[in-house]
Coordinates of C-alpha atoms and ligand atoms in Angstrom, one line a residue:
M1 CA 0.0 0.0 0.0
K2 CA 1.3 3.5 -0.8
K3 CA 2.2 5.8 2.0
V4 CA 0.7 9.4 2.0
L5 CA 1.3 12.3 4.4
I6 CA -1.7 14.6 5.0
I7 CA -0.5 18.1 6.2
H8 CA -3.3 20.2 7.6
T9 CA -3.0 24.0 7.6
G10 CA -6.5 25.1 8.6
G11 CA -9.4 26.6 6.6
T12 CA -13.0 25.4 6.4
I13 CA -11.9 21.8 5.8
S14 CA -10.5 21.9 9.4
M15 CA -13.5 23.8 10.8
L16 CA -17.0 23.0 12.2
E17 CA -20.3 24.9 12.0
N18 CA -21.8 26.0 15.3
K19 CA -25.4 24.7 14.9
E20 CA -26.9 27.5 17.1
T21 CA -25.2 30.6 15.5
G22 CA -24.3 29.2 12.1
E23 CA -20.8 30.5 12.6
V24 CA -18.0 28.4 11.1
N25 CA -14.9 28.3 13.2
A26 CA -11.8 26.2 14.2
A27 CA -12.7 22.9 15.9
D28 CA -11.2 21.7 19.2
S29 CA -9.7 18.7 17.3
H30 CA -9.4 18.2 13.6
P31 CA -12.7 16.9 12.3
L32 CA -11.2 14.7 9.7
T33 CA -8.9 12.7 11.9
K34 CA -12.0 11.2 13.5
T35 CA -13.0 9.7 10.2
I36 CA -9.6 8.4 9.3
D37 CA -10.9 4.8 9.0
Q38 CA -12.7 5.8 5.8
L39 CA -9.4 6.9 4.4
K40 CA -7.3 3.9 5.4
T41 CA -8.6 1.7 2.5
F42 CA -6.8 4.0 0.0
A43 CA -3.3 4.4 1.6
D44 CA -1.2 4.0 4.6
I45 CA -1.7 7.5 6.1
E46 CA 0.2 9.7 8.4
E47 CA -1.1 13.1 9.5
L48 CA 0.5 16.3 10.6
I49 CA -1.3 19.5 11.8
M50 CA 1.2 22.1 10.7
F51 CA -0.9 25.2 11.1
D52 CA -4.5 25.8 12.1
L53 CA -5.1 29.1 10.3
P54 CA -7.9 30.4 8.2
S55 CA -6.2 31.0 4.8
P56 CA -6.5 34.8 4.8
Q57 CA -3.8 34.5 7.6
I58 CA -1.5 32.4 5.5
T59 CA 1.6 34.3 4.4
P60 CA 4.5 33.4 2.0
N61 CA 6.5 32.5 5.1
H62 CA 4.0 29.8 6.0
M63 CA 4.2 28.6 2.4
L64 CA 8.0 28.3 2.6
K65 CA 7.7 26.4 5.9
L66 CA 5.2 24.1 4.2
A67 CA 7.6 23.6 1.2
N68 CA 10.5 22.9 3.6
K69 CA 8.4 20.3 5.4
V70 CA 7.5 18.6 2.1
N71 CA 11.2 18.5 1.1
E72 CA 12.1 17.1 4.6
I73 CA 9.7 14.2 4.5
I74 CA 9.1 13.4 0.8
D75 CA 11.6 10.5 0.7
G76 CA 9.6 8.6 3.2
F77 CA 6.2 8.9 1.3
D78 CA 4.7 8.3 -2.1
G79 CA 2.7 11.5 -2.0
V80 CA 1.6 14.4 0.1
I81 CA -1.8 16.1 0.6
V82 CA -2.1 19.6 1.9
T83 CA -5.4 20.7 3.3
H84 CA -5.9 24.5 3.2
G85 CA -8.5 27.2 3.4
T86 CA -9.8 28.0 -0.1
D87 CA -9.4 31.8 0.0
T88 CA -5.7 31.7 -0.7
L89 CA -5.3 28.1 -1.7
E90 CA -4.3 28.9 -5.2
E91 CA -1.4 31.0 -4.0
T92 CA 0.0 28.3 -1.7
A93 CA -0.5 25.7 -4.5
Y94 CA 1.4 27.8 -7.0
F95 CA 4.1 28.7 -4.5
L96 CA 4.7 25.0 -3.8
D97 CA 4.6 24.3 -7.6
L98 CA 7.4 26.8 -8.2
V99 CA 9.7 25.8 -5.3
L100 CA 9.3 22.0 -5.0
T101 CA 11.3 19.7 -7.2
T102 CA 9.8 16.4 -6.3
D103 CA 8.1 14.3 -9.0
K104 CA 5.9 12.7 -6.5
P105 CA 2.2 13.9 -6.3
V106 CA 1.6 16.9 -4.1
V107 CA -2.1 17.6 -3.9
V108 CA -3.7 20.7 -2.3
T109 CA -7.3 20.5 -1.3
G110 CA -9.9 22.3 0.8
A111 CA -13.7 22.5 1.4
M112 CA -16.4 25.1 0.9
R113 CA -18.6 23.5 3.6
S114 CA -17.2 22.4 6.9
S115 CA -17.4 18.7 8.0
N116 CA -20.7 19.0 9.9
E117 CA -22.6 21.2 7.3
I118 CA -25.2 19.7 5.1
G119 CA -23.6 18.8 1.8
S120 CA -20.1 19.1 3.1
D121 CA -17.4 18.6 0.6
A122 CA -14.7 18.2 3.3
L123 CA -14.3 14.4 3.6
Y124 CA -15.2 14.0 -0.1
N125 CA -12.4 16.3 -1.3
L126 CA -10.0 14.6 1.1
I127 CA -10.8 11.1 -0.2
S128 CA -10.6 12.4 -3.9
S129 CA -7.2 13.9 -3.1
L130 CA -6.0 10.6 -1.6
R131 CA -7.1 8.7 -4.6
V132 CA -5.2 11.2 -6.8
A133 CA -2.1 11.1 -4.6
V134 CA -1.8 7.3 -4.9
D135 CA -2.4 7.3 -8.7
D136 CA 0.7 6.6 -10.7
E137 CA -0.4 9.0 -13.4
A138 CA -0.3 11.9 -10.9
K139 CA 3.5 11.9 -10.8
N140 CA 5.5 14.6 -12.5
K141 CA 2.5 16.9 -13.1
G142 CA 3.5 19.6 -10.7
V143 CA 1.4 20.6 -7.7
L144 CA -2.3 19.6 -8.2
V145 CA -5.4 21.1 -6.8
V146 CA -8.2 18.6 -6.3
M147 CA -11.7 19.9 -5.5
N148 CA -15.2 18.9 -6.6
D149 CA -14.2 15.8 -8.7
E150 CA -11.7 17.9 -10.8
I151 CA -7.9 18.0 -10.9
H152 CA -6.3 21.3 -11.7
A153 CA -2.8 22.5 -12.4
A154 CA -1.6 24.9 -9.7
E155 CA -0.6 27.5 -12.3
N156 CA -4.0 27.8 -13.8
V157 CA -6.6 27.3 -11.1
T158 CA -8.5 30.0 -9.3
K159 CA -11.4 30.4 -6.8
T160 CA -14.2 31.7 -8.9
S161 CA -17.2 31.6 -6.6
T162 CA -17.5 32.8 -3.0
S163 CA -19.6 29.9 -1.9
N164 CA -20.4 27.3 -4.6
V165 CA -18.6 24.0 -4.2
A166 CA -17.7 24.1 -7.9
T167 CA -15.6 27.2 -7.1
F168 CA -12.2 26.1 -8.3
Q169 CA -11.8 26.5 -12.1
S170 CA -9.0 26.9 -14.6
P171 CA -10.7 29.5 -16.8
Q172 CA -8.2 29.5 -19.6
F173 CA -7.4 25.8 -20.0
G174 CA -9.9 23.7 -17.9
P175 CA -9.0 21.0 -15.5
I176 CA -6.2 18.5 -16.3
G177 CA -8.2 15.6 -15.1
V178 CA -11.5 14.4 -13.6
I179 CA -12.3 11.9 -10.8
T180 CA -15.1 9.4 -11.4
K181 CA -16.5 6.9 -8.9
D182 CA -13.9 4.3 -9.9
S183 CA -11.2 6.0 -11.9
I184 CA -8.9 9.0 -12.1
I185 CA -8.7 10.3 -15.7
F186 CA -6.0 12.7 -16.7
H187 CA -6.8 14.2 -20.1
R188 CA -3.9 16.6 -20.5
T189 CA -0.4 16.9 -19.1
V190 CA 1.3 20.0 -17.7
I191 CA 4.1 21.3 -19.8
T192 CA 4.9 24.7 -18.3
R193 CA 7.0 24.2 -15.2
H194 CA 9.3 26.8 -13.7
K195 CA 11.3 25.4 -10.9
Q196 CA 12.9 28.0 -8.6
P197 CA 13.8 26.4 -5.2
I198 CA 14.4 29.1 -2.5
E199 CA 15.7 29.1 1.1
T200 CA 14.3 32.4 2.2
I201 CA 11.4 34.6 1.4
S202 CA 12.2 38.2 2.3
K203 CA 11.0 40.6 -0.3
N204 CA 8.1 43.1 -0.3
V205 CA 6.0 43.0 -3.4
F206 CA 2.7 44.9 -3.9
L207 CA -0.2 44.1 -6.1
L208 CA -2.4 46.8 -7.7
K209 CA -5.5 46.4 -9.8
A210 CA -6.0 49.0 -12.6
F211 CA -9.3 50.8 -13.0
A212 CA -10.9 53.5 -15.2
G213 CA -9.7 56.9 -13.9
M214 CA -6.7 55.4 -12.0
D215 CA -4.2 58.2 -11.3
E216 CA -0.8 58.5 -9.8
Q217 CA -1.8 58.4 -6.1
L218 CA -1.6 54.7 -5.4
L219 CA 1.7 54.4 -7.3
H220 CA 3.2 57.3 -5.3
A221 CA 2.1 55.4 -2.1
V222 CA 3.7 52.2 -3.4
S223 CA 6.9 54.1 -4.3
A224 CA 7.1 55.7 -0.9
A225 CA 7.0 52.3 0.8
N226 CA 10.2 51.3 -1.0
P227 CA 9.0 48.0 -2.3
D228 CA 11.2 45.3 -4.0
G229 CA 8.7 44.9 -6.8
L230 CA 5.2 45.7 -8.0
V231 CA 2.6 43.7 -9.9
I232 CA -0.2 45.5 -11.7
E233 CA -3.3 43.8 -13.0
G234 CA -3.7 46.0 -16.1
L235 CA -6.6 46.5 -18.5
G236 CA -7.4 44.2 -21.4
Q237 CA -4.3 43.1 -23.3
G238 CA -2.1 45.0 -20.9
N239 CA -2.9 48.7 -20.9
L240 CA -3.0 51.4 -18.2
P241 CA -4.4 54.9 -17.9
K242 CA -1.8 57.4 -19.1
T243 CA -1.7 59.1 -15.7
T244 CA 0.1 56.0 -14.3
V245 CA 3.0 56.1 -16.9
E246 CA 5.2 58.6 -15.2
P247 CA 5.1 57.0 -11.7
I248 CA 5.8 53.6 -13.3
R249 CA 8.8 55.1 -15.1
N250 CA 10.1 56.4 -11.8
L251 CA 9.8 53.0 -10.2
L252 CA 11.7 51.5 -13.1
R253 CA 14.4 54.2 -12.8
K254 CA 14.8 53.1 -9.2
K255 CA 15.3 49.5 -10.5
I256 CA 12.1 48.3 -9.0
P257 CA 10.6 45.6 -11.3
V258 CA 7.0 46.2 -12.5
I259 CA 5.2 43.1 -13.7
L260 CA 2.1 43.5 -15.8
V261 CA -0.7 40.9 -16.0
S262 CA -4.3 41.5 -17.1
R263 CA -7.3 41.9 -14.9
C264 CA -9.2 39.8 -17.5
F265 CA -9.1 36.1 -16.4
N266 CA -8.8 34.8 -20.0
G267 CA -6.1 35.6 -22.6
V268 CA -2.5 36.9 -22.2
V269 CA -1.0 40.4 -22.0
Q270 CA 0.8 41.5 -25.1
P271 CA 2.3 44.9 -26.3
T272 CA -0.4 45.7 -28.9
Y273 CA -1.3 49.4 -28.3
G274 CA 1.1 52.3 -28.9
Y275 CA -0.9 55.1 -27.2
D276 CA 0.1 56.7 -23.9
G277 CA -0.3 53.9 -21.3
G278 CA -0.7 51.3 -24.0
G279 CA 1.1 47.9 -23.7
R280 CA 3.7 48.7 -26.4
Q281 CA 4.8 51.8 -24.5
L282 CA 4.9 50.0 -21.2
K283 CA 7.0 47.2 -22.6
E284 CA 9.4 49.6 -24.2
M285 CA 9.8 51.4 -20.8
G286 CA 10.8 48.0 -19.3
V287 CA 7.6 46.8 -17.7
I288 CA 7.8 43.0 -17.6
F289 CA 4.8 41.1 -19.2
A290 CA 3.8 37.9 -17.3
Q291 CA 1.7 35.8 -19.6
G292 CA -1.3 33.9 -18.4
L293 CA -0.8 34.5 -14.7
S294 CA -3.3 36.1 -12.3
G295 CA -2.2 39.1 -10.2
P296 CA -1.8 37.1 -7.0
K297 CA 0.2 34.4 -8.8
A298 CA 2.4 36.8 -10.6
R299 CA 3.1 38.3 -7.2
I300 CA 4.1 34.9 -5.8
R301 CA 6.3 34.3 -8.8
L302 CA 8.0 37.7 -8.4
L303 CA 8.5 37.1 -4.6
I304 CA 10.3 33.9 -5.4
S305 CA 12.2 35.2 -8.4
L306 CA 13.5 38.1 -6.4
E307 CA 15.2 35.6 -4.0
H308 CA 17.3 34.6 -7.1
T309 CA 18.0 38.0 -8.8
K310 CA 17.1 41.7 -8.8
D311 CA 18.5 42.1 -12.3
L312 CA 15.7 43.4 -14.5
S313 CA 16.9 41.6 -17.6
E314 CA 17.2 38.3 -15.7
L315 CA 13.7 38.8 -14.4
V316 CA 12.5 39.3 -17.9
R317 CA 14.0 35.9 -18.7
L318 CA 12.5 34.3 -15.6
F319 CA 9.0 35.6 -16.6
S320 CA 9.2 34.7 -20.3
Ligands
LIG401 N1 -12.3 31.6 4.7 C1 -12.0 30.2 4.5 C2 -10.5 30.1 4.4 O1 -9.9 30.2 3.4 C3 -12.6 29.6 3.4 C4 -12.4 28.2 3.1 O2 -11.5 27.5 3.7 O3 -13.1 27.6 2.3 O4 -9.9 29.8 5.4

């Protein structure tokens, strides 16, 4: 029987609903350890409660601790499952995808409804993750997110609904596999894998979302905070209001990398438009285009890349 480690970090999958108030909160003991017998048929399981945090409290430092733990134990296991709150699950999954080098399955999962809520997806998603973690086909596919009978690549997946159990989607490419009652079916493989192992996570990177009428104020505030980098979710194919151009030029003069993604969740940024604030002008100024990543994921990638280099041309290479 294969051996799997389940690492719990908190989130709804670790919580219970108070039947009187309806409030969902941390449980005295982990609700899913009680039902472990239902899991034992799939693998030889060990468990570790690493954090007990709602995922809005998870930081890149927690993600690095998690990655270090996976590296420390992976030789003794066939696969690892990380249970996590769904709010920032995609950031942790992508972080692990970038820094881990193991070919063994690492599956991140969560739940939209805690274990004692009607229609809970907590135990169901954990069992699905376990089935994926012991599947030979799950090897060498990067970090996987398993929720609601679907398997997603960490790079593409995002939480799309505040409360629906079908919240995790990969809008651009779809899931890489599905889970049926008796099989795990992968229907595409993951070809884009950027491996950047790190030992520290020490940089300060901001994320801004562009909007109609955006002016220089937020960019001045960012500049005053002396960041190590900035990610902007731009408009459409990668354009910004012209009022933002000068403050961005100033950040670049200070050798602060500015990464551009789109606030659209489909398509890629490209330097098409030549007007003031258009993508072509931004690219010529030295703004780095990150293709196909969401703002939060581009931020994770920049945080990790900055541990390797601050050189702008090297960063262009790392993001290409
Ligand atoms: N707010 C919760 C969290 O991310 C949501 C969840 O786990 O589904 O911790």
